[in-house]
CSV table of C-alpha atoms in Angstrom, one decimal:
chain,number,residue,atom,x,y,z
Y,1,MET,CA,9.2,-8.4,-3.7
Y,2,GLY,CA,8.0,-11.5,-5.5
Y,3,GLU,CA,11.0,-11.6,-7.9
Y,4,LYS,CA,12.9,-14.9,-7.9
Y,5,VAL,CA,16.4,-13.7,-7.3
Y,6,VAL,CA,19.6,-15.3,-6.0
Y,7,ALA,CA,21.8,-13.7,-3.5
Y,8,GLY,CA,25.3,-12.7,-4.7
Y,9,ALA,CA,27.7,-9.8,-5.2
Y,10,PHE,CA,27.6,-7.3,-8.0
Y,11,ASP,CA,30.5,-5.7,-9.8
Y,12,LEU,CA,30.8,-2.6,-12.0
Y,13,SER,CA,30.2,-4.6,-15.2
Y,14,ASP,CA,26.9,-6.0,-13.8
Y,15,ARG,CA,25.7,-2.5,-13.1
Y,16,GLN,CA,26.7,-1.2,-16.5
Y,17,ARG,CA,25.1,-4.2,-18.3
Y,18,TYR,CA,21.9,-3.7,-16.2
Y,19,ARG,CA,21.7,0.0,-17.1
Y,20,ASP,CA,22.0,-0.9,-20.8
Y,21,LYS,CA,19.3,-3.5,-20.5
Y,22,LEU,CA,17.0,-1.0,-18.7
Y,23,ARG,CA,17.4,1.3,-21.6
Y,24,ARG,CA,16.6,-1.4,-24.1
Y,25,CYS,CA,13.6,-2.4,-21.9
Y,26,LEU,CA,12.4,1.2,-21.9
Y,27,ARG,CA,12.7,1.4,-25.6
Y,28,GLY,CA,10.8,-1.9,-25.8
Y,29,LEU,CA,8.0,-0.5,-23.7
Y,30,GLU,CA,7.9,2.6,-26.0
Y,31,ARG,CA,7.5,0.4,-29.0
Y,32,LEU,CA,4.8,-1.7,-27.4
Y,33,LEU,CA,2.9,1.6,-26.8
Y,34,GLU,CA,3.5,2.9,-30.3
Y,35,GLU,CA,2.4,-0.4,-31.8
Y,36,LYS,CA,-0.8,-0.5,-29.7
Y,37,ARG,CA,0.0,-4.0,-28.5
Y,38,PHE,CA,-1.6,-3.7,-25.1
Y,39,ASP,CA,-4.7,-5.7,-24.0
Y,40,ARG,CA,-8.1,-4.1,-24.3
Y,41,PRO,CA,-9.9,-3.2,-21.0
Y,42,LYS,CA,-11.4,-6.1,-19.1
Y,43,ASN,CA,-12.5,-4.2,-16.0
Y,44,LEU,CA,-10.2,-6.4,-13.9
Y,45,MET,CA,-9.3,-5.7,-10.3
Y,46,GLY,CA,-6.8,-7.5,-8.0
Y,47,LEU,CA,-6.1,-7.5,-4.3
Y,48,GLU,CA,-3.2,-8.3,-2.1
Y,49,ILE,CA,-3.2,-8.1,1.7
Y,50,GLU,CA,-0.1,-8.2,4.0
Y,51,LEU,CA,-0.8,-9.8,7.3
Y,52,ASN,CA,0.8,-10.1,10.8
Y,53,LEU,CA,1.2,-13.1,13.0
Y,54,ALA,CA,0.5,-12.6,16.7
Y,55,GLY,CA,-0.1,-15.0,19.6
Y,56,SER,CA,-2.9,-15.2,22.0
Y,57,ASP,CA,-0.9,-12.8,24.2
Y,58,GLY,CA,-1.0,-10.2,21.4
Y,59,MET,CA,2.8,-10.4,20.8
Y,60,PRO,CA,4.3,-11.0,17.3
Y,61,ARG,CA,5.2,-14.6,16.3
Y,62,MET,CA,8.2,-15.2,14.1
Y,63,LEU,CA,6.7,-18.3,12.4
Y,64,ASN,CA,5.7,-17.5,8.9
Y,65,ALA,CA,7.6,-20.5,7.3
Y,66,GLN,CA,5.9,-22.9,9.7
Y,67,VAL,CA,2.5,-21.4,9.2
Y,68,LEU,CA,2.8,-21.4,5.5
Y,69,GLU,CA,3.8,-25.0,5.6
Y,70,ARG,CA,0.5,-25.8,7.3
Y,71,ILE,CA,-1.6,-23.5,5.1
Y,72,ALA,CA,-0.1,-25.2,2.0
Y,73,SER,CA,-1.8,-22.8,-0.4
Y,74,GLN,CA,-0.2,-20.8,-3.2
Y,75,ASP,CA,-2.6,-17.9,-2.3
Y,76,PHE,CA,-0.4,-17.3,0.8
Y,77,GLN,CA,3.2,-16.2,0.5
Y,78,THR,CA,6.1,-14.9,2.7
Y,79,GLU,CA,6.7,-11.3,3.2
Y,80,LEU,CA,9.8,-9.4,4.4
Y,81,ALA,CA,9.9,-10.5,8.1
Y,82,THR,CA,9.1,-13.8,9.7
Y,83,PHE,CA,6.0,-12.3,11.4
Y,84,ASN,CA,4.5,-11.4,8.0
Y,85,LEU,CA,2.4,-13.2,5.4
Y,86,GLU,CA,0.7,-12.0,2.2
Y,87,VAL,CA,-2.5,-13.3,0.7
Y,88,ASN,CA,-3.2,-12.8,-3.0
Y,89,ILE,CA,-6.7,-12.9,-4.4
Y,90,ALA,CA,-7.3,-13.9,-8.0
Y,91,PRO,CA,-8.4,-11.0,-10.3
Y,92,HIS,CA,-12.1,-10.3,-10.4
Y,93,ARG,CA,-14.1,-8.5,-13.0
Y,94,LEU,CA,-15.6,-5.3,-11.6
Y,95,GLY,CA,-19.4,-5.6,-11.8
Y,96,GLY,CA,-22.4,-7.4,-10.3
Y,97,ARG,CA,-21.9,-8.6,-6.7
Y,98,VAL,CA,-18.1,-8.5,-7.0
Y,99,PHE,CA,-17.5,-7.1,-3.6
Y,100,ASP,CA,-19.7,-9.6,-1.8
Y,101,ARG,CA,-17.9,-12.4,-3.6
Y,102,LEU,CA,-14.5,-10.9,-2.7
Y,103,ALA,CA,-15.6,-10.6,0.9
Y,104,GLU,CA,-16.7,-14.2,1.0
Y,105,GLU,CA,-13.4,-15.4,-0.5
Y,106,LEU,CA,-11.4,-13.4,2.0
Y,107,ARG,CA,-13.4,-14.6,5.0
Y,108,ILE,CA,-13.0,-18.3,4.0
Y,109,GLY,CA,-9.3,-17.9,3.2
Y,110,LEU,CA,-8.3,-15.9,6.3
Y,111,ALA,CA,-10.4,-18.1,8.6
Y,112,TYR,CA,-8.6,-21.2,7.2
Y,113,ALA,CA,-5.2,-19.5,7.6
Y,114,HIS,CA,-6.0,-18.5,11.1
Y,115,ARG,CA,-6.9,-22.1,12.1
Y,116,LYS,CA,-3.6,-23.3,10.8
Y,117,ALA,CA,-1.7,-20.6,12.5
Y,118,ALA,CA,-3.5,-21.4,15.8
Y,119,GLU,CA,-1.9,-24.8,15.8
Y,120,LEU,CA,1.3,-22.9,16.6
Y,121,ASP,CA,-0.3,-20.4,19.1
Y,122,ALA,CA,-0.3,-17.8,16.4
Y,123,GLY,CA,-3.1,-15.9,14.7
Y,124,ILE,CA,-3.7,-13.8,11.6
Y,125,VAL,CA,-4.0,-10.1,12.4
Y,126,MET,CA,-5.0,-7.5,9.7
Y,127,ILE,CA,-3.7,-4.2,11.0
Y,128,GLY,CA,-1.4,-1.5,9.6
Y,129,ILE,CA,1.3,-1.8,12.3
Y,130,LEU,CA,1.0,-4.4,15.0
Y,131,PRO,CA,1.0,-2.3,18.2
Y,132,THR,CA,3.1,-4.8,20.2
Y,133,LEU,CA,6.1,-4.7,17.8
Y,134,GLU,CA,9.2,-3.5,19.6
Y,135,HIS,CA,12.5,-2.5,18.1
Y,136,GLU,CA,14.2,-5.8,19.1
Y,137,HIS,CA,11.7,-7.6,16.9
Y,138,LEU,CA,12.8,-5.8,13.8
Y,139,VAL,CA,16.3,-7.0,13.2
Y,140,SER,CA,18.1,-8.9,10.5
Y,141,ALA,CA,17.7,-12.2,12.2
Y,142,ASN,CA,13.9,-11.9,11.6
Y,143,LEU,CA,14.2,-11.5,7.9
Y,144,SER,CA,12.3,-14.2,6.0
Y,145,ALA,CA,14.5,-17.0,4.7
Y,146,ALA,CA,14.5,-16.0,1.0
Y,147,ASP,CA,17.4,-14.8,-1.0
Y,148,ARG,CA,15.5,-11.9,-2.4
Y,149,TYR,CA,14.9,-10.3,1.0
Y,150,THR,CA,18.5,-10.7,2.1
Y,151,LEU,CA,19.8,-9.3,-1.2
Y,152,LEU,CA,17.4,-6.3,-1.2
Y,153,ASN,CA,18.4,-5.6,2.4
Y,154,ASP,CA,22.1,-5.8,1.6
Y,155,GLN,CA,21.9,-3.6,-1.4
Y,156,ILE,CA,19.8,-0.9,0.3
Y,157,VAL,CA,22.2,-0.9,3.3
Y,158,ALA,CA,25.2,-0.7,1.0
Y,159,ALA,CA,23.6,2.2,-1.0
Y,160,ARG,CA,23.0,4.2,2.2
Y,161,GLY,CA,26.3,3.4,3.7
Y,162,GLU,CA,25.3,4.0,7.3
Y,163,ASP,CA,22.5,3.1,9.8
Y,164,PHE,CA,19.0,4.1,9.1
Y,165,THR,CA,17.5,6.8,11.3
Y,166,LEU,CA,13.8,6.7,12.2
Y,167,ASP,CA,12.5,10.0,13.5
Y,168,ILE,CA,8.7,10.4,13.5
Y,169,ASP,CA,7.2,13.3,15.4
Y,170,GLY,CA,3.5,12.8,16.0
Y,171,VAL,CA,1.4,12.7,19.2
Y,172,GLU,CA,4.7,11.4,20.7
Y,173,ARG,CA,8.1,11.3,19.1
Y,174,LEU,CA,10.0,8.2,18.1
Y,175,THR,CA,13.8,8.4,17.4
Y,176,CYS,CA,15.9,5.3,16.9
Y,177,THR,CA,18.3,3.7,14.4
Y,178,SER,CA,18.4,0.4,12.6
Y,179,THR,CA,21.2,-1.4,10.8
Y,180,SER,CA,18.8,-3.0,8.3
Y,181,ILE,CA,15.5,-2.3,6.4
Y,182,VAL,CA,13.6,-4.7,8.6
Y,183,PRO,CA,11.5,-2.0,10.3
Y,184,GLU,CA,9.8,-1.6,7.0
Y,185,ALA,CA,8.2,-5.0,7.7
Y,186,ALA,CA,6.1,-3.4,10.4
Y,187,CYS,CA,4.1,-1.8,7.5
Y,188,THR,CA,1.3,-4.2,6.4
Y,189,SER,CA,-0.8,-2.9,3.6
Y,190,VAL,CA,-3.6,-3.6,1.1
Y,191,GLN,CA,-2.6,-3.3,-2.5
Y,192,LEU,CA,-5.4,-2.7,-5.0
Y,193,HIS,CA,-4.7,-3.3,-8.7
Y,194,LEU,CA,-6.7,-2.0,-11.7
Y,195,GLN,CA,-5.9,-3.0,-15.3
Y,196,VAL,CA,-6.2,0.0,-17.6
Y,197,THR,CA,-5.4,0.8,-21.3
Y,198,PRO,CA,-2.4,3.0,-22.1
Y,199,ALA,CA,-4.8,5.7,-23.3
Y,200,ARG,CA,-6.6,5.8,-19.9
Y,201,PHE,CA,-3.5,5.2,-17.7
Y,202,ALA,CA,-2.6,8.8,-17.0
Y,203,ASP,CA,-6.1,9.8,-16.0
Y,204,VAL,CA,-6.5,6.8,-13.7
Y,205,TRP,CA,-3.1,7.3,-12.1
Y,206,ASN,CA,-3.7,11.0,-11.6
Y,207,ALA,CA,-7.1,10.2,-10.1
Y,208,ALA,CA,-5.5,7.7,-7.8
Y,209,GLN,CA,-3.1,10.3,-6.6
Y,210,VAL,CA,-6.0,12.6,-5.8
Y,211,ALA,CA,-7.7,9.8,-3.9
Y,212,VAL,CA,-4.9,8.8,-1.6
Y,213,ALA,CA,-5.6,11.5,1.1
Y,214,PRO,CA,-9.4,10.7,1.4
Y,215,GLN,CA,-8.5,7.0,1.4
Y,216,ILE,CA,-6.1,7.4,4.3
Y,217,ALA,CA,-8.4,9.8,6.2
Y,218,VAL,CA,-11.2,7.2,6.3
Y,219,GLY,CA,-9.0,4.1,6.4
Y,220,ALA,CA,-6.1,5.0,8.8
Y,221,ASN,CA,-5.1,2.0,11.0
Y,222,SER,CA,-1.5,2.4,12.1
Y,223,PRO,CA,-1.2,4.8,15.1
Y,224,PHE,CA,1.5,3.0,17.1
Y,225,LEU,CA,5.1,2.0,16.5
Y,226,PHE,CA,7.6,0.7,19.1
Y,227,GLY,CA,5.2,1.6,21.9
Y,228,ARG,CA,4.8,5.2,20.8
Y,229,GLU,CA,1.6,7.0,19.5
Y,230,LEU,CA,2.7,8.7,16.3
Y,231,TRP,CA,0.6,9.6,13.2
Y,232,ARG,CA,-2.8,8.1,12.7
Y,233,GLU,CA,-1.3,6.4,9.7
Y,234,SER,CA,2.4,5.9,10.6
Y,235,ARG,CA,3.3,3.5,7.7
Y,236,PRO,CA,4.3,6.2,5.1
Y,237,PRO,CA,6.9,7.9,7.2
Y,238,LEU,CA,8.2,4.6,8.5
Y,239,PHE,CA,8.4,3.1,5.0
Y,240,LEU,CA,10.1,6.2,3.7
Y,241,GLN,CA,12.8,6.3,6.5
Y,242,SER,CA,13.4,2.5,6.7
Y,243,THR,CA,14.2,2.2,3.0
Y,244,ASP,CA,15.9,5.5,2.5
Y,245,THR,CA,19.1,5.0,0.6
Y,246,ARG,CA,20.0,8.7,1.0
Y,247,PRO,CA,22.4,9.8,3.7
Y,248,PRO,CA,21.6,13.2,5.2
Y,249,GLU,CA,23.8,15.0,2.7
Y,250,LEU,CA,21.9,13.7,-0.3
Y,251,GLN,CA,18.6,14.4,1.5
Y,252,ALA,CA,19.8,18.0,1.9
Y,253,GLN,CA,20.5,18.2,-1.8
Y,254,GLY,CA,17.0,17.3,-2.6
Y,255,VAL,CA,17.7,13.8,-4.0
Y,256,ARG,CA,14.4,11.9,-4.4
Y,257,PRO,CA,13.6,9.1,-1.9
Y,258,ARG,CA,12.8,5.7,-3.2
Y,259,THR,CA,9.5,5.8,-1.3
Y,260,TRP,CA,7.9,8.5,-3.2
Y,261,PHE,CA,4.5,10.2,-3.6
Y,262,GLY,CA,5.8,11.8,-6.9
Y,263,GLU,CA,6.1,15.4,-7.9
Y,264,ARG,CA,3.8,16.1,-10.8
Y,265,TRP,CA,0.7,15.0,-12.7
Y,266,ILE,CA,1.5,12.8,-15.7
Y,267,GLY,CA,0.5,12.4,-19.3
Y,268,SER,CA,1.4,8.7,-19.9
Y,269,ALA,CA,2.5,5.5,-18.2
Y,270,TYR,CA,5.8,5.8,-20.0
Y,271,GLU,CA,6.7,8.9,-18.0
Y,272,LEU,CA,6.7,7.0,-14.7
Y,273,PHE,CA,9.0,4.2,-16.0
Y,274,GLU,CA,11.3,6.8,-17.6
Y,275,GLU,CA,11.5,8.6,-14.3
Y,276,ASN,CA,12.5,5.4,-12.6
Y,277,LEU,CA,15.5,5.1,-14.8
Y,278,ARG,CA,16.4,8.8,-14.7
Y,279,TYR,CA,16.2,9.3,-10.9
Y,280,PHE,CA,16.9,5.9,-9.2
Y,281,PRO,CA,20.1,3.8,-9.5
Y,282,ALA,CA,19.6,0.1,-9.6
Y,283,LEU,CA,19.5,-1.8,-6.3
Y,284,LEU,CA,19.3,-5.3,-7.8
Y,285,PRO,CA,21.3,-5.3,-11.1
Y,286,ILE,CA,20.2,-8.8,-12.2
Y,287,CYS,CA,20.0,-9.4,-15.9
Y,288,ASP,CA,18.2,-12.1,-17.8
Y,289,GLU,CA,19.0,-13.4,-21.2
Y,290,GLU,CA,16.1,-11.8,-23.1
Y,291,ASP,CA,16.8,-9.0,-25.5
Y,292,PRO,CA,13.5,-7.2,-25.5
Y,293,LEU,CA,14.1,-5.5,-28.9
Y,294,GLU,CA,14.9,-8.8,-30.6
Y,295,VAL,CA,11.8,-10.3,-29.2
Y,296,LEU,CA,9.7,-7.4,-30.6
Y,297,ASP,CA,11.4,-7.7,-33.9
Y,298,ALA,CA,10.4,-11.4,-34.0
Y,299,GLY,CA,6.8,-10.5,-33.3
Y,300,GLY,CA,6.9,-11.6,-29.6
Y,301,VAL,CA,6.0,-9.9,-26.4
Y,302,PRO,CA,9.1,-9.2,-24.1
Y,303,ARG,CA,9.0,-9.7,-20.4
Y,304,LEU,CA,11.0,-6.5,-19.8
Y,305,GLY,CA,12.4,-8.3,-16.8
Y,306,GLU,CA,14.9,-5.6,-15.8
Y,307,LEU,CA,12.4,-2.8,-16.1
Y,308,VAL,CA,9.9,-4.8,-13.9
Y,309,LEU,CA,12.5,-5.6,-11.3
Y,310,HIS,CA,13.7,-2.0,-11.1
Y,311,ASN,CA,10.1,-0.7,-10.9
Y,312,GLY,CA,9.6,-3.0,-7.9
Y,313,THR,CA,12.4,-1.2,-6.0
Y,314,VAL,CA,10.8,2.3,-6.4
Y,315,TYR,CA,8.1,2.5,-3.8
Y,316,ARG,CA,5.5,4.8,-5.3
Y,317,TRP,CA,2.2,5.0,-3.4
Y,318,ASN,CA,0.5,4.5,-6.8
Y,319,ARG,CA,2.8,2.4,-8.8
Y,320,PRO,CA,2.7,1.6,-12.6
Y,321,VAL,CA,2.8,-2.2,-13.3
Y,322,TYR,CA,3.7,-3.9,-16.6
Y,323,GLY,CA,2.5,-7.5,-16.9
Y,324,ILE,CA,1.7,-10.2,-19.4
Y,325,ALA,CA,-1.4,-12.4,-19.3
Y,326,ASP,CA,-2.1,-15.1,-21.9
Y,327,GLY,CA,0.7,-13.7,-24.1
Y,328,VAL,CA,-0.7,-10.2,-24.2
Y,329,PRO,CA,0.9,-7.2,-22.3
Y,330,HIS,CA,-1.1,-5.0,-20.0
Y,331,LEU,CA,-0.7,-2.1,-17.7
Y,332,ARG,CA,-2.1,-1.8,-14.1
Y,333,VAL,CA,-2.2,1.0,-11.5
Y,334,GLU,CA,-1.2,-0.5,-8.1
Y,335,ASN,CA,-2.6,1.5,-5.2
Y,336,ARG,CA,-0.4,0.8,-2.2
Y,337,VAL,CA,-1.6,3.5,0.3
Y,338,LEU,CA,-4.1,1.6,2.5
Y,339,PRO,CA,-3.2,-0.2,5.7
Y,340,ALA,CA,-4.5,-3.8,6.3
Y,341,GLY,CA,-7.7,-4.3,8.2
Y,342,PRO,CA,-9.5,-3.8,10.5
Y,343,THR,CA,-12.0,-6.4,9.2
Y,344,VAL,CA,-12.8,-8.1,5.9
Y,345,THR,CA,-15.9,-5.8,5.6
Y,346,ASP,CA,-13.7,-2.7,6.1
Y,347,VAL,CA,-11.1,-3.9,3.6
Y,348,VAL,CA,-13.8,-4.5,1.0
Y,349,ALA,CA,-15.5,-1.1,1.8
Y,350,ASN,CA,-12.1,0.6,1.3
Y,351,ALA,CA,-11.7,-1.2,-2.1
Y,352,ALA,CA,-15.3,-0.2,-3.2
Y,353,PHE,CA,-14.6,3.4,-2.3
Y,354,TYR,CA,-11.3,3.4,-4.2
Y,355,TYR,CA,-12.6,1.7,-7.4
Y,356,GLY,CA,-15.7,3.8,-7.6
Y,357,LEU,CA,-13.9,7.1,-6.8
Y,358,VAL,CA,-11.1,6.5,-9.2
Y,359,ARG,CA,-13.5,5.7,-12.1
Y,360,ALA,CA,-15.6,8.8,-11.5
Y,361,LEU,CA,-12.6,11.2,-11.0
Y,362,ALA,CA,-10.9,9.9,-14.1
Y,363,GLU,CA,-14.0,10.5,-16.2
Y,364,GLU,CA,-14.8,14.0,-15.0
Y,365,ALA,CA,-15.1,16.7,-17.7
Y,366,ARG,CA,-12.9,19.0,-15.6
Y,367,PRO,CA,-10.6,16.6,-13.7
Y,368,VAL,CA,-9.7,17.6,-10.1
Y,369,TRP,CA,-6.0,17.5,-11.0
Y,370,THR,CA,-6.4,20.3,-13.5
Y,371,ARG,CA,-7.7,22.5,-10.7
Y,372,LEU,CA,-5.6,21.2,-7.8
Y,373,PRO,CA,-1.8,21.8,-7.6
Y,374,PHE,CA,0.2,18.7,-7.3
Y,375,GLU,CA,1.9,20.1,-4.2
Y,376,ALA,CA,-1.6,20.4,-2.6
Y,377,ALA,CA,-2.3,16.7,-3.3
Y,378,ALA,CA,1.0,15.8,-1.6
Y,379,ALA,CA,0.2,18.0,1.4
Y,380,ASN,CA,-3.2,16.4,1.6
Y,381,PHE,CA,-1.5,13.0,1.8
Y,382,ASP,CA,0.7,14.2,4.6
Y,383,ALA,CA,-2.2,15.7,6.5
Y,384,ALA,CA,-4.3,12.6,6.2
Y,385,CYS,CA,-1.5,10.4,7.5
Y,386,ARG,CA,-0.9,12.7,10.4
Y,387,LEU,CA,-4.5,13.3,11.5
Y,388,GLY,CA,-6.6,10.5,9.9
Y,389,ILE,CA,-10.3,11.0,10.2
Y,390,ASP,CA,-9.8,14.5,11.7
Y,391,ALA,CA,-7.7,15.8,8.8
Y,392,ARG,CA,-8.5,18.9,6.8
Y,393,LEU,CA,-7.7,18.8,3.1
Y,394,ARG,CA,-7.2,21.3,0.3
Y,395,TRP,CA,-9.7,20.9,-2.5
Y,396,PRO,CA,-11.0,22.8,-5.5
Y,397,ARG,CA,-13.9,25.1,-4.4
Y,398,ARG,CA,-17.3,24.7,-6.1
Y,399,GLY,CA,-19.0,27.7,-7.6
Y,400,ARG,CA,-18.3,30.7,-9.8
Y,401,TYR,CA,-15.0,31.8,-8.4
Y,402,GLY,CA,-13.3,28.5,-8.0
Y,403,GLY,CA,-9.8,28.3,-6.5
Y,404,VAL,CA,-8.6,25.9,-3.8
Y,405,GLY,CA,-9.9,26.0,-0.2
Y,406,GLU,CA,-9.6,23.9,2.9
Y,407,ILE,CA,-12.3,21.4,4.0
Y,408,ASP,CA,-12.8,18.8,6.7
Y,409,ALA,CA,-12.0,15.4,5.3
Y,410,VAL,CA,-15.3,13.8,6.5
Y,411,THR,CA,-17.3,16.6,5.0
Y,412,LEU,CA,-15.5,16.2,1.7
Y,413,VAL,CA,-16.0,12.5,1.6
Y,414,ARG,CA,-19.7,12.6,2.6
Y,415,ASP,CA,-20.8,15.5,0.5
Y,416,GLU,CA,-18.7,15.1,-2.6
Y,417,LEU,CA,-16.7,11.9,-2.8
Y,418,LEU,CA,-19.1,9.2,-1.8
Y,419,PRO,CA,-21.7,10.4,-4.4
Y,420,LEU,CA,-18.8,10.3,-7.0
Y,421,ALA,CA,-17.8,6.8,-5.8
Y,422,ALA,CA,-21.4,5.6,-6.1
Y,423,ALA,CA,-21.6,6.9,-9.7
Y,424,GLY,CA,-18.3,5.2,-10.4
Y,425,LEU,CA,-19.5,1.9,-9.1
Y,426,ASP,CA,-22.6,2.3,-11.2
Y,427,ALA,CA,-20.4,2.9,-14.2
Y,428,TRP,CA,-18.6,-0.4,-13.5
Y,429,GLY,CA,-21.9,-2.2,-13.4
Y,430,VAL,CA,-21.7,-3.0,-9.6
Y,431,GLU,CA,-25.1,-4.1,-8.2
Y,432,PRO,CA,-26.8,-1.4,-6.1
Y,433,ALA,CA,-26.9,-3.7,-3.0
Y,434,ASP,CA,-23.1,-4.1,-3.1
Y,435,ARG,CA,-22.6,-0.4,-3.8
Y,436,ASP,CA,-24.9,0.8,-0.9
Y,437,LEU,CA,-23.6,-1.8,1.6
Y,438,TYR,CA,-19.9,-1.0,1.3
Y,439,LEU,CA,-20.1,2.7,0.6
Y,440,GLY,CA,-22.4,2.8,3.6
Y,441,VAL,CA,-19.6,1.5,5.8
Y,442,ILE,CA,-17.4,4.5,4.7
Y,443,ASP,CA,-20.3,6.9,5.3
Y,444,GLU,CA,-20.8,5.5,8.8
Y,445,ARG,CA,-17.1,5.9,9.6
Y,446,CYS,CA,-17.4,9.5,8.6
Y,447,ARG,CA,-20.6,10.1,10.5
Y,448,ARG,CA,-19.2,8.7,13.7
Y,449,ARG,CA,-15.6,9.9,13.0
Y,450,VAL,CA,-14.3,6.4,13.7
Y,451,ASN,CA,-11.7,4.4,11.8
Y,452,GLY,CA,-9.2,1.7,12.9
Y,453,ALA,CA,-6.7,4.2,14.1
Y,454,SER,CA,-9.1,6.2,16.2
Y,455,TRP,CA,-10.5,3.0,17.8
Y,456,GLN,CA,-7.0,1.8,18.6
Y,457,VAL,CA,-6.0,5.1,20.2
Y,458,ALA,CA,-9.3,5.4,22.2
Y,459,THR,CA,-9.1,1.8,23.5
Y,460,PHE,CA,-5.4,2.1,24.4
Y,461,HIS,CA,-6.0,5.3,26.5
Y,462,LYS,CA,-8.9,3.6,28.2
Y,463,ALA,CA,-6.7,0.7,29.1
Y,464,LEU,CA,-4.1,3.1,30.5
Y,465,GLU,CA,-6.8,4.8,32.6
Y,466,SER,CA,-7.8,1.4,34.0
Y,467,GLY,CA,-4.3,1.1,35.5
Y,468,LEU,CA,-2.5,-1.0,32.9
Y,469,THR,CA,1.1,-0.2,32.0
Y,470,ARG,CA,1.9,1.0,28.5
Y,471,PRO,CA,3.1,-2.4,27.3
Y,472,GLU,CA,0.1,-4.1,29.0
Y,473,ALA,CA,-2.3,-1.6,27.4
Y,474,LEU,CA,-0.8,-2.1,23.9
Y,475,ALA,CA,-1.0,-5.9,24.3
Y,476,ALA,CA,-4.6,-5.7,25.6
Y,477,THR,CA,-5.6,-3.4,22.8
Y,478,THR,CA,-4.1,-5.8,20.3
Y,479,ARG,CA,-5.9,-8.8,21.8
Y,480,ARG,CA,-9.2,-7.0,21.8
Y,481,TYR,CA,-8.7,-5.8,18.2
Y,482,SER,CA,-7.9,-9.4,17.1
Y,483,GLU,CA,-11.1,-10.6,18.8
Y,484,LEU,CA,-13.3,-8.0,17.2
Y,485,MET,CA,-11.6,-8.4,13.8
Y,486,ARG,CA,-12.5,-12.1,13.8
Y,487,GLN,CA,-16.1,-11.3,14.8
Y,488,GLY,CA,-16.2,-9.4,11.6
Y,489,GLU,CA,-18.4,-6.4,12.3
Y,490,PRO,CA,-17.0,-3.2,10.7
Y,491,VAL,CA,-14.8,-1.0,13.0
Y,492,HIS,CA,-17.2,1.9,13.3
Y,493,THR,CA,-19.5,-0.5,15.3
Y,494,TRP,CA,-16.8,-1.6,17.8
Y,495,PRO,CA,-17.2,-0.7,21.4
Y,496,VAL,CA,-14.3,1.3,22.7
Y,497,GLY,CA,-12.4,-0.2,25.7
Y,498,LEU,CA,-11.6,-3.6,27.0
Y,499,PRO,CA,-13.8,-6.3,28.5
Y,500,GLU,CA,-13.5,-6.7,32.2
Y,501,PRO,CA,-11.1,-9.7,32.2
Y,502,ALA,CA,-8.6,-7.8,30.0
Y,503,ARG,CA,-8.6,-4.9,32.5
Y,504,LEU,CA,-7.6,-7.4,35.2
Y,505,GLY,CA,-4.5,-8.4,33.2
């Protein structure tokens, strides 16, 4: 979404030229891999967080341009809708007290942004989906004022050829239609980047695919949309349906959606980029002047601009990323599965769990993905999104006879995955104090069976029981969430329910 593009129309020649450039870019990537041109590992991690703007009444504020003008920092950028922002944290080297440093940077940056937003009766809210969002907020008029968003919306709408249908059946059922992709803006996430060598890429990506279900089980934070209680993590079905270029007939034929978990374990990064070209037509056929093969012939490093842009319109939950830093190409795995929030401590704990777990899983002598069918990993993702902390997951059995069995997610995390994550953080060289503090947050969520989604749902139902209407209860839950978020204690410590003044409306 960060591409600098200019709105305009495309004709048949644009699409043919773009397809040809994509093929040359893919060949360029293949040559870079063959020639071993990629950067050596630097143990670098990166973090992006998408944010909501909400007022003191808990309702969304369509003010991102004005808020960004006041923040005046390149760390904060627009996102799809005018109630969204994104904060980008500079890459950190994994090791030492990296997570404490990361937490301190986030607290300082978000507190500053919140003060600036407050000048406009708005506030920063880290939450997967803002509970007070209504259908009328998610319309084309509330797209951020940037050509790239308008162009992406126009191209996805044109590819679909009809209204988008949202149909999510959870605790309650939501059915509605949209004439644009703006409902996708309700999804605010945390994106975790890890730079890896080509030789390690497949193991890390496969490990990240295994990890998504436990990540969601302990980190779910998006139980509401348009006033309905849906899945504990409603972002994945919402994202899929609100960006789905397939009309029902193509869905029935089994055409792949652009928001995609995948369908197999991989053996190289190249396979994912090749799949992008094989399965997904271009949405933004914008060509630059670079010929990647001529650049390589001259000894340079190509930007592979068309390949990068196309990759950005295929919404994998673990996405491959090609980039260049200091003139040297590198590869990253971008983990996109986590919702934002609830607090900085929770976000950093989720990151520590992910980076530790992925390192350990990728280095196992008998990797989980050699013993777990890919279809089971995809089913685990679905189960975790639906049920959150109460999910049951399929997992390879220990012991002599092996096979795959079903296990409670919190039992799996506490008994098997947290020790693996601790070992992984040790391998990164993370200080024991950081390791124990942030993995301890995950352990306490499991022990108490509490995450952001379960707290939201419990507080909302208590608000209803106190006599508030559904919209009042959602607004009161949002206000209380925002208050506790800013106090900063992790979500498993939050008291359920509303303080007395909130109950009085």
